[in-house]
XYZ file of C-alpha atoms in Angstrom:
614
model
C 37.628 95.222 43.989
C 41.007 96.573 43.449
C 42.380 96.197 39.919
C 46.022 96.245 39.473
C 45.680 96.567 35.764
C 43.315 99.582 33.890
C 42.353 96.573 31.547
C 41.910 94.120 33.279
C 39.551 92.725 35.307
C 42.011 90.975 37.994
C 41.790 91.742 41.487
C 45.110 92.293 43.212
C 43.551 90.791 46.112
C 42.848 87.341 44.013
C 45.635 84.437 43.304
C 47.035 84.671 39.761
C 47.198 82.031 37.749
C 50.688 79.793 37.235
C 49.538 77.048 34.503
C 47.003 77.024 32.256
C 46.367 73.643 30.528
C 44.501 73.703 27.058
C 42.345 71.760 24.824
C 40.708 72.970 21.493
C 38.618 71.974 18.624
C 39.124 74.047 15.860
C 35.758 74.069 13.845
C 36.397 75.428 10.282
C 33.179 75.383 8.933
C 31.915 77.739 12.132
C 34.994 79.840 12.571
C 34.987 78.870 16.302
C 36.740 76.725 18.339
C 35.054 74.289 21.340
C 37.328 74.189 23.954
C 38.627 73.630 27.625
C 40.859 75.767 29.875
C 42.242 74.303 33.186
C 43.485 76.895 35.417
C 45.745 76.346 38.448
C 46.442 79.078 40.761
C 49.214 80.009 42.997
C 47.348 79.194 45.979
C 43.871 77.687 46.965
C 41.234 80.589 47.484
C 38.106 80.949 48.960
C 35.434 83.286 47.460
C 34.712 85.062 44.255
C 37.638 84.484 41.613
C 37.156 87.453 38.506
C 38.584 86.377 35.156
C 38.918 88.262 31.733
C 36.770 86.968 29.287
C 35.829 88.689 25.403
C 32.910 87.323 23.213
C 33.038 83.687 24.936
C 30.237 81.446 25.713
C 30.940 79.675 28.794
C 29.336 76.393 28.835
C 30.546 75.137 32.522
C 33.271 76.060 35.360
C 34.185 72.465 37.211
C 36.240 71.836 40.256
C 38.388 69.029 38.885
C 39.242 67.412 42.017
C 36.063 67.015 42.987
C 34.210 66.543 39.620
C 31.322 69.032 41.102
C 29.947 72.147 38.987
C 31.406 75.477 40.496
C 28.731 78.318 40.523
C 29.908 81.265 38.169
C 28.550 84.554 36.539
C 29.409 85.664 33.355
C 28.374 89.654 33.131
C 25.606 90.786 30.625
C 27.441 94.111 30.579
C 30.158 93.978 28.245
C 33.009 96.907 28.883
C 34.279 97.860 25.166
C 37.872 97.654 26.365
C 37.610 95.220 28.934
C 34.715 93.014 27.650
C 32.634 90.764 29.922
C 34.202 89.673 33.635
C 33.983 85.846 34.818
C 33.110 85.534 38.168
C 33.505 81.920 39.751
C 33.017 81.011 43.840
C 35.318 79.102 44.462
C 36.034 77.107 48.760
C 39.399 76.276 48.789
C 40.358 75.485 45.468
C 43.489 76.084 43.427
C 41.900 74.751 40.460
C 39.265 75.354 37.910
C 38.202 73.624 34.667
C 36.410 75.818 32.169
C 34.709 74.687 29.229
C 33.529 77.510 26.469
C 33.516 78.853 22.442
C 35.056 80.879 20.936
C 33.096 83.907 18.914
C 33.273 83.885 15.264
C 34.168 87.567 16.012
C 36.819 86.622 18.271
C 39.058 89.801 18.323
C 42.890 87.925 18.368
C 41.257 85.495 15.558
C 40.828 85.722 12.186
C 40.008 82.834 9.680
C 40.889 83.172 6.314
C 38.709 81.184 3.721
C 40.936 79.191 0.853
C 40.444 82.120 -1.573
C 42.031 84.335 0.638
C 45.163 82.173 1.274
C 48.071 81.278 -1.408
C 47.285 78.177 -2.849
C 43.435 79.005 -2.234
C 43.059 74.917 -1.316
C 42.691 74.819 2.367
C 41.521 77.569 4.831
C 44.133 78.869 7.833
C 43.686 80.753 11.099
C 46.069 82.472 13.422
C 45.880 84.425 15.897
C 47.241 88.231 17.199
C 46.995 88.463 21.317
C 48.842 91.847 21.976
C 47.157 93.897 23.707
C 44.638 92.247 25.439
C 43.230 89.349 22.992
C 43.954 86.441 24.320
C 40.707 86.675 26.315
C 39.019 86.159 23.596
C 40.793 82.631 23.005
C 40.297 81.377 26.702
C 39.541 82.739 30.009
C 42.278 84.134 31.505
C 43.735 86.853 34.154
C 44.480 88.825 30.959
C 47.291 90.883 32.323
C 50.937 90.861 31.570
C 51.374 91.359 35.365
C 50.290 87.428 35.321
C 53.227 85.498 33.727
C 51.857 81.839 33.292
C 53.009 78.216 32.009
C 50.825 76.106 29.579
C 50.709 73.200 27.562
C 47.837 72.911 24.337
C 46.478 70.315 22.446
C 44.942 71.567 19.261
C 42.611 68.821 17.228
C 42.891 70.505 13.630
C 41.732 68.344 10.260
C 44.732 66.161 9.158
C 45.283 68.099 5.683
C 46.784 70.707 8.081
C 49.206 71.470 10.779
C 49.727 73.802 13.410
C 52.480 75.837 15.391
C 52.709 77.341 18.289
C 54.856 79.999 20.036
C 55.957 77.018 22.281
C 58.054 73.640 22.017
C 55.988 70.924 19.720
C 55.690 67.569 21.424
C 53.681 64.966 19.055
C 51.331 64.982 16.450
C 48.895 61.915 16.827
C 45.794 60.460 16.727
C 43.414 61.791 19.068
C 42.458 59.544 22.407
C 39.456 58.174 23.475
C 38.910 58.905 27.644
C 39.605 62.341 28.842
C 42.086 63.803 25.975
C 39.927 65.981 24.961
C 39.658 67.636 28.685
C 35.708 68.097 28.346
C 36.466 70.864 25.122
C 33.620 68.659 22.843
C 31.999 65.755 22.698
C 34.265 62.698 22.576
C 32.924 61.615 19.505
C 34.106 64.922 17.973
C 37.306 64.897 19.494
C 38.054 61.290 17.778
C 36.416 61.582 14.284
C 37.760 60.300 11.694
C 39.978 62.704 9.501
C 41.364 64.843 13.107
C 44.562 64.920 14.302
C 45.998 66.380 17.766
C 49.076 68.867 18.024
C 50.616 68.884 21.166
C 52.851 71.739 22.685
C 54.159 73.063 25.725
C 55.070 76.212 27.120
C 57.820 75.435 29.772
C 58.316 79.397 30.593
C 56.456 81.734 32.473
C 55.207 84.455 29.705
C 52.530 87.066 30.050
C 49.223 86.012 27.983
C 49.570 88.308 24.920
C 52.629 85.930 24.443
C 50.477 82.943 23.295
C 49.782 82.223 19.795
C 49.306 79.935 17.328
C 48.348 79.492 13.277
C 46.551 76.888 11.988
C 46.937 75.780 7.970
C 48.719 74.503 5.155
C 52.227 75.474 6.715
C 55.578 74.793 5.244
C 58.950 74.838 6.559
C 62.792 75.981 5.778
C 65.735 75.264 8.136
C 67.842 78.690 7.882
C 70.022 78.211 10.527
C 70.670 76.121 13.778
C 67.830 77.747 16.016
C 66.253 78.750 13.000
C 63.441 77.387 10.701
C 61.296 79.890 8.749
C 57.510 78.691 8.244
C 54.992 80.296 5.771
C 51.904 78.542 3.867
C 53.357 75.970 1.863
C 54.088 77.634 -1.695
C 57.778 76.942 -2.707
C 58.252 80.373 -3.478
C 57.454 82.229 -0.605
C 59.177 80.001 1.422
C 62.327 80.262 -0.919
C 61.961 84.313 -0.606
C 61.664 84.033 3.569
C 64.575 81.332 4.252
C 66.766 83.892 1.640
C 65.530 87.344 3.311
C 66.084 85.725 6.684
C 69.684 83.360 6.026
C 71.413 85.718 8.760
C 69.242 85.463 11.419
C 71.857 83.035 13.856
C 74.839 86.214 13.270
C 71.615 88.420 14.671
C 71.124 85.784 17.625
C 74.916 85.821 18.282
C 75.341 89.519 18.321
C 72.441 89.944 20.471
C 73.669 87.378 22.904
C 76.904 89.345 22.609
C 75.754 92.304 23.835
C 72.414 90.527 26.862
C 73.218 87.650 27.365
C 72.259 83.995 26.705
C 69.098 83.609 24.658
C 66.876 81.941 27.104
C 64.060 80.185 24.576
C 66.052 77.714 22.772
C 64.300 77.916 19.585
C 63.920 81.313 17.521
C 61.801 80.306 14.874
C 59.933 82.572 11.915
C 56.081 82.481 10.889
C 55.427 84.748 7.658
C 51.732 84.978 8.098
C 49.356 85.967 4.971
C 48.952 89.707 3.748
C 46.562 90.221 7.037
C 48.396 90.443 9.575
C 48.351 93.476 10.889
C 51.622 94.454 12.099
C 55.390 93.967 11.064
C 56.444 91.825 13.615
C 55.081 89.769 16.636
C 57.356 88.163 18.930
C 55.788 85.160 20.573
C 58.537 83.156 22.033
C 59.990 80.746 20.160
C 58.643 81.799 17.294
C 58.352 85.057 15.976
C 55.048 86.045 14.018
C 55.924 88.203 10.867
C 53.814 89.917 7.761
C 54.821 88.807 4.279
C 55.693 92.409 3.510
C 59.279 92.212 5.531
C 60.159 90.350 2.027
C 62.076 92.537 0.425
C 64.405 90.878 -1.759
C 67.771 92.604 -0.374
C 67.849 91.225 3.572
C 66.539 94.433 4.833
C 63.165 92.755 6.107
C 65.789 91.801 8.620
C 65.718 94.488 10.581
C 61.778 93.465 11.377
C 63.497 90.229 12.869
C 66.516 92.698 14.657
C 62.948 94.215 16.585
C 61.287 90.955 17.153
C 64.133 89.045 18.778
C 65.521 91.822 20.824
C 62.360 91.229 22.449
C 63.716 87.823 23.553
C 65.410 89.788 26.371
C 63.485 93.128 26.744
C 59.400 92.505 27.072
C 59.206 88.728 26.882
C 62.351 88.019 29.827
C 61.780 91.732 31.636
C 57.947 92.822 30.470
C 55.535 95.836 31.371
C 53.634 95.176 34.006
C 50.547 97.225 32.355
C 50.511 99.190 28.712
C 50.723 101.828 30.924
C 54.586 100.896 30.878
C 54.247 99.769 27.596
C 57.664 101.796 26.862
C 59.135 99.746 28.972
C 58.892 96.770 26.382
C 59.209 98.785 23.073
C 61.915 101.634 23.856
C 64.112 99.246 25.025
C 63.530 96.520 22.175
C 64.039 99.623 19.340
C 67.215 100.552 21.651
C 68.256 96.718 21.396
C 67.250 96.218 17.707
C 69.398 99.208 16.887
C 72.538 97.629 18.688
C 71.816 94.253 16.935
C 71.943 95.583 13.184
C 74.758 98.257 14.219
C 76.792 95.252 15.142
C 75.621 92.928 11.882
C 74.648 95.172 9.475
C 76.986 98.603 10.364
C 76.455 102.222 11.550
C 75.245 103.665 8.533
C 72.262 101.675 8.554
C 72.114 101.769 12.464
C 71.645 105.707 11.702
C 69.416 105.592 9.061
C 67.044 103.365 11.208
C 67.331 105.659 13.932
C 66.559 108.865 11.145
C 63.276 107.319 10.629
C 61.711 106.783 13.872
C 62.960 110.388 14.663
C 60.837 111.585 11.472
C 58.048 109.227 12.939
C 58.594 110.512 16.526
C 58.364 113.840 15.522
C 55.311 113.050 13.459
C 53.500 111.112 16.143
C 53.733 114.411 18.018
C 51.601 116.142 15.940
C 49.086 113.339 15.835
C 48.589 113.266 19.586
C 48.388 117.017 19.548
C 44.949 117.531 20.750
C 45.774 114.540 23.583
C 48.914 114.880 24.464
C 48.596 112.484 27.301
C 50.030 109.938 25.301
C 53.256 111.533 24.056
C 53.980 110.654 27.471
C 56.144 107.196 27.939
C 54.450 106.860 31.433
C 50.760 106.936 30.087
C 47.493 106.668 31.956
C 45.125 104.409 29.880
C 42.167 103.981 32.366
C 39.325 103.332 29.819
C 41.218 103.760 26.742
C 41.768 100.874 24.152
C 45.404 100.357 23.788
C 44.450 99.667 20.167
C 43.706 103.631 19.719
C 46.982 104.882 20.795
C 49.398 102.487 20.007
C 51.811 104.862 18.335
C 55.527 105.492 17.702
C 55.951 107.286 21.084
C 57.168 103.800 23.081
C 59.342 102.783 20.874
C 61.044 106.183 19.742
C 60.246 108.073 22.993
C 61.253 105.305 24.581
C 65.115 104.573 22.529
C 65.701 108.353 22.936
C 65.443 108.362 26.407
C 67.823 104.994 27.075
C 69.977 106.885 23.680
C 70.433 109.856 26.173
C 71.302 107.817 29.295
C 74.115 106.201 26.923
C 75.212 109.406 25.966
C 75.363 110.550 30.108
C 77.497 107.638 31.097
C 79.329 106.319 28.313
C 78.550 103.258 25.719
C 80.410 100.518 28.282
C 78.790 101.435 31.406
C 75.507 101.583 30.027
C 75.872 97.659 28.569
C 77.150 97.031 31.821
C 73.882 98.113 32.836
C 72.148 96.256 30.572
C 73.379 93.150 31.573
C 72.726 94.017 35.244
C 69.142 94.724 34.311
C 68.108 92.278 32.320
C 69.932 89.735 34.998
C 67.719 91.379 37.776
C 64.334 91.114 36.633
C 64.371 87.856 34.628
C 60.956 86.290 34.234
C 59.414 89.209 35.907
C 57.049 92.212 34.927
C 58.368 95.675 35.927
C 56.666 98.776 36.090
C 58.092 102.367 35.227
C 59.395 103.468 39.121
C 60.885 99.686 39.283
C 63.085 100.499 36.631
C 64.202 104.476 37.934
C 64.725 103.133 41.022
C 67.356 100.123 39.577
C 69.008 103.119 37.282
C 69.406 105.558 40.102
C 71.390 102.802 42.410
C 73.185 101.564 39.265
C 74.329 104.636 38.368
C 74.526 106.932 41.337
C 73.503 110.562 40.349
C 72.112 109.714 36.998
C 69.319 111.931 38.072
C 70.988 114.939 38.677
C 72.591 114.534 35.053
C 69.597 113.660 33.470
C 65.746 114.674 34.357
C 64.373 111.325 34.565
C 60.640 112.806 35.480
C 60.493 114.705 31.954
C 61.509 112.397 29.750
C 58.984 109.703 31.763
C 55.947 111.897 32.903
C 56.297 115.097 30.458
C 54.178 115.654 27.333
C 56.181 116.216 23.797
C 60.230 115.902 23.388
C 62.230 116.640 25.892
C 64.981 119.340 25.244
C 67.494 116.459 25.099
C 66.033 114.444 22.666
C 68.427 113.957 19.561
C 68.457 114.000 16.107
C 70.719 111.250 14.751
C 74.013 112.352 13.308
C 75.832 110.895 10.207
C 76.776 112.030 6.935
C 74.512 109.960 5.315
C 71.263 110.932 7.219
C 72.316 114.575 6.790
C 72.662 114.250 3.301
C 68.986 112.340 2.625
C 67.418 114.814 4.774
C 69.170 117.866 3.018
C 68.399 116.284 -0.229
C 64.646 116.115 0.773
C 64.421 119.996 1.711
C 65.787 120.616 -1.431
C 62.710 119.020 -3.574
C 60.256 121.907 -2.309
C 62.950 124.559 -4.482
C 61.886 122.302 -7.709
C 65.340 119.887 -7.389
C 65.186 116.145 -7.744
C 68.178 114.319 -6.930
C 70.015 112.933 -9.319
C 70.841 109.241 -10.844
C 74.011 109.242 -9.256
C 73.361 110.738 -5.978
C 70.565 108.181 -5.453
C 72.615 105.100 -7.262
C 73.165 103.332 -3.744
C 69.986 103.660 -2.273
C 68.267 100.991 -1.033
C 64.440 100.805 1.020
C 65.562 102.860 3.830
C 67.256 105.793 1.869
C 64.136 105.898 -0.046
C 61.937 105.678 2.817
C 64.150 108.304 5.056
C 64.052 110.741 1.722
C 60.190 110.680 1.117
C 59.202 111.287 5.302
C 60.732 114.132 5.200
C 59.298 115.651 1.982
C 57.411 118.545 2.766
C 53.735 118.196 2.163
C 52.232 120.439 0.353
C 53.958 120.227 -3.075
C 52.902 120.278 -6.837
C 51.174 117.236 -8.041
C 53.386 117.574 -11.606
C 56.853 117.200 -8.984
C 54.984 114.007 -7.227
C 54.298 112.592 -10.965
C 57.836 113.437 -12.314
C 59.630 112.334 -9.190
C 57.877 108.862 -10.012
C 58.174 109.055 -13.620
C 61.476 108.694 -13.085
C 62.436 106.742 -9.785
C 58.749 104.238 -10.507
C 58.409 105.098 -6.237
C 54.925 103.483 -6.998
C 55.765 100.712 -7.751
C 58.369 99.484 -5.402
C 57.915 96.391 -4.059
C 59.000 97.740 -0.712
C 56.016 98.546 0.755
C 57.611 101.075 2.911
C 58.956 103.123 0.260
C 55.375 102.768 -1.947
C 53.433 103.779 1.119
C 55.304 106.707 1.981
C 55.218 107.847 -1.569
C 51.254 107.237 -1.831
C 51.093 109.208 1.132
C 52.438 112.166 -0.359
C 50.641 111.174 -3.846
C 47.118 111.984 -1.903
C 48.658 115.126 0.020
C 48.728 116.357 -3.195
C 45.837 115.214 -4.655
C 47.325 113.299 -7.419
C 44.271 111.355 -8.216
C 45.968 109.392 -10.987
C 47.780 107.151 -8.152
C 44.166 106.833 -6.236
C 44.160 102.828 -8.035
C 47.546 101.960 -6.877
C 46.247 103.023 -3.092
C 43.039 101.260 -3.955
C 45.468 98.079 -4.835
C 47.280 98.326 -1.688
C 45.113 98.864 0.706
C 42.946 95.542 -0.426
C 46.322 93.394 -0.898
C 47.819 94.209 2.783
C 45.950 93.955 6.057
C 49.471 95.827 7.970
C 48.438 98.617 10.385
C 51.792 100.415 9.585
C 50.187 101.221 6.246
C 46.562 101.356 6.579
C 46.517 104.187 9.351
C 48.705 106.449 7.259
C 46.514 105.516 4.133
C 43.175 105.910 5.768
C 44.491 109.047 7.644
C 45.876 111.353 4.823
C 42.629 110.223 2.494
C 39.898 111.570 5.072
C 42.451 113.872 7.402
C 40.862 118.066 7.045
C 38.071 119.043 5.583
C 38.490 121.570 2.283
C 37.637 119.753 -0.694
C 38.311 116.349 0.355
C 34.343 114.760 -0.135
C 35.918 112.822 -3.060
C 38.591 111.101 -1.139
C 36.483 110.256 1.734
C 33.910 108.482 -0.413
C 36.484 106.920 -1.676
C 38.488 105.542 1.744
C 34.721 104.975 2.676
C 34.081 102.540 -0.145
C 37.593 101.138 -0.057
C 37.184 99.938 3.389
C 33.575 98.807 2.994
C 35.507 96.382 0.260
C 38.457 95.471 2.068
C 37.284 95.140 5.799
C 36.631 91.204 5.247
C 40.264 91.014 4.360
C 41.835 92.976 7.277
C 42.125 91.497 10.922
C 39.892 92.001 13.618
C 42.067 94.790 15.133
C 43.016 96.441 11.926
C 39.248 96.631 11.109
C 38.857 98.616 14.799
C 41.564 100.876 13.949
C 40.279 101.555 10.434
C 36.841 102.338 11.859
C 37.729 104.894 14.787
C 39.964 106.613 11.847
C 37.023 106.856 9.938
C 34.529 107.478 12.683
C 36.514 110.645 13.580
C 36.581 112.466 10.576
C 33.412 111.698 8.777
């Protein structure tokens, strides 16, 4: 057995898979879906085939060509990253048909009941595949060194509808003989009261890529790639299509600076309050959390992130999340150039001012494992969940920041281009990319010491602050509130999210609880609706134990399910040890309240938070 991913289960001696044809019967009233997978594989093989499988029952493994059962194995021993390896024998065959269930626990899944959603009439399910999910939809080589094809049919109650991250086909009436590819009984399949979504994915895409979301779902046209989804309540959709109207200037500029934008479609789904990150960008159409809503367009730059990733991790993509910076330095580098170009360099700075602040914070977090301050990481046996951080992303944009810097603004798009035109449709790993630099731009390495900034712990010396007036001032501002001074009306009379935001990370924090409760009295910091700026501020409401703001956390940790804000919440209630039994009762109880509410992997990350410092 040689694995050529540390979580996966694929051999690199084994075929990967090319297509992967789906059926599935979504089951409400049981949280699961029945379904069918079809695999088809590069090249016939003979002998054991191992596939990555999580929380699936596995009712039978077919060859279809020949209509006979194939014998398989399904491990008793279930790896907590991995989960539980398929094993099929397999003489000669390029194809297998797989029928199974989903878990009720499924961890990419989670099925919201009609209280939790808007209009509290129907129920709704989506899912979250990044990192290594989608196993626990289907059986699958669940690596993003496999890059497959696929076409779905989904057979969902008629009162709702369903999207996909690929190109809709039909909505009909299900068939009698063979559509429903052996996922339930035929009868099922065709009752009365189903109908059958059918998409296709005509693009080879790694598996975290897939995704759907299954409910009462609405739709805006904002542009001319461009429709914004949501549950169907007039007014959230109203709020997207508004927050979101300048999404085709974003396409343009990004095609601008890397090229055509190879997916056609760029579509937005707001998910509800659960979802637990900002952003997810499934091709075609992007996944986002309600809380990019901010009423003044600056949700945008969640969208800036999210289709950047059209060219840099869905086109070029890590081979393993051990090259995970591969995807997310680049796509913050991208996203930066996207809003510098749309939105201008002021805010291009600020943006880059707070990852730094998170950057440097991140440090501190990993301090005691400083493996993964690394960009190249080594994450045999750890969950990517765990240590998903800010270190890709921010690690990631410094380091391509500093080659930019080393060769000049033009050359390096020049190299973009070059780069993204190379490895098209292909996954990359860490030396892959050094290698391209160094014979793109001969001598880069004795300019810049590419081994430091890839395999060394911490910032490199070269690492950079941003620079702009307006950054300097926030920042200088901030050091100022430890000497007792609050800026003033008029210095803060143009500040939007991101000023705020940039001014409260770098507060110190250990300050008075009576400057935390005047600084709100008069800027009402708790109760902006942008949940960056309320987070941050709660943050530094708990550092210093100002209990009186211990509802409005209570509030907001049960109304979003949004890792970006739970992990800081969690952490600074139950972080040290001196007189903090009343807050970690409290984050106990919290959670114990909320964890129906949050996702699958939010309620992992919660836990190990919890786990280590109770």
């Amino acid at each position: 057995m040689a694995p050529i991913d540390p979580h996966s289960f694929t051999d690199s001696t084994h075929p990967l898979t090319t297509h992967i044809s789906l059926s599935l019967y979504f089951d409400f009233s049981t949280s699961t879906i029945a379904a069918s997978a079809l695999l088809t594989l590069r090249h016939p093989h003979s002998g054991d085939l191992v596939i990555d499988t999580r929380s699936l029952t596995i009712t039978s493994v077919i060859d279809p060509i020949t209509n006979t059962q194939l014998p398989f194995h399904l491990s008793p021993n279930v790896d907590h990253v991995k989960g539980q390896p398929l094993t099929v024998s397999l003489t000669n065959s390029s194809k297998i048909l797989i029928t199974f269930i989903t878990s009720p626990s499924s961890s990419a899944l989670q099925w919201l009941t009609p209280p939790q959603t808007f209009n509290k009439k129907y129920p709704f399910v989506y899912t979250q595949c990044q990192a290594i999910h989608a196993r626990s939809i289907f059986p699958c080589q669940d690596t993003p060194t496999s890059r497959v094809r696929y076409n779905a049919k989904l057979n969902i109650p008629h009162q709702l509808s369903a999207v996909m991250s690929a190109r809709h086909v039909e909505r009909r009436a299900p068939l009698a003989g063979g559509d429903s590819g052996y996922a339930c009984d035929e009868s099922l399949w065709c009752a009365e009261g189903r109908v059958v979504e059918e998409f296709v994915m005509e693009q080879p895409i790694p598996p975290y890529l897939f995704a759907f979301a299954v409910g009462e779902i609405g739709c805006r046209e904002v542009g001319p790639r461009t429709k914004v989804f949501a549950e169907a309540v007039p007014t959230v959709l109203d709020a997207a299509a508004k927050e979101f109207a300048g999404t085709e200037d974003m396409i343009r500029a990004g095609e601008k600076l890397f090229g055509e934008y190879d997916w056609e479609r760029f579509d937005l789904l707001v998910l509800p309050p659960s979802f637990p990150y900002g952003g997810m960008e499934n091709p075609r159409m992007v996944f986002l959390t309600p809380t990019v809503i901010k009423g003044d367009a600056s949700g945008a730059q969640v969208v800036a992130h999210e289709l950047a990733h059209s060219w840099t991790g869905n086109l070029i993509t890590n081979k393993t999340n051990d090259h995970f910076w591969l995807n997310e330095g680049f796509t913050t580098y991208a996203e930066r150039r996207i809003v510098e170009a749309v939105q201008g360099e002021d805010i291009a700075a600020l943006n880059i001012g707070i990852g730094w602040k998170g950057l440097v914070d991140t440090m501190e977090r990993f301090k005691d494992n400083m493996e993964f301050t690394k960009l190249l990481t080594n994450q045999e046996g750890v969950d990517p969940d765990d240590v998903y951080s800010e270190v890709p992303y921010e690690k990631g944009f410094q380091f391509l920041w500093r080659i930019e810097r080393q060769i000049g603004r033009a050359a390096f798009d020049e190299f973009l281009k070059k780069y993204i035109a190379a490895f098209k449709f292909q996954s990359i790993d860490t030396q892959m990319f050094l290698d391209f630099l160094k014979a793109n731009v001969p001598g880069i390495e004795n300019d810049i010491d590419l081994k430091t900034w890839t395999e060394g712990t911490g910032l490199p010396p070269d690492a950079m602050e941003p620079v702009s007036n307006i950054y300097t001032k926030i920042v200088s501002l901030a050091h100022e509130f430890k000497q007792g001074r609050m800026p003033s009306e008029e210095e803060v009379a143009s500040w939007h999210g991101q000023e705020w935001e940039l001014y409260l990370e770098n507060l110190p924090k250990s300050v008075e609880a009576s400057q935390v409760t005047s600084l709100d009295r008069r800027y009402r910091l708790s109760e902006s609706k942008d949940y960056e700026v309320k987070v941050a501020f709660l943050q530094l409401a708990i550092w210093s134990r100002c209990s009186e703001y211990y509802n409005v956390v209570e509030k907001t940790l049960k109304e979003v399910g949004r890792m970006k804000y739970l992990r800081p919440l969690y952490t600074s209630l139950v972080q040290g040890s001196a007189g903090k039994e009343e807050e970690k009762i409290f984050a106990q109880r919290v959670f114990a309240e909320a964890r129906e509410t949050y996702h699958p992997i939010a309620q992992g990350v919660v836990e190990s938070i919890l786990s280590k410092h109770l």
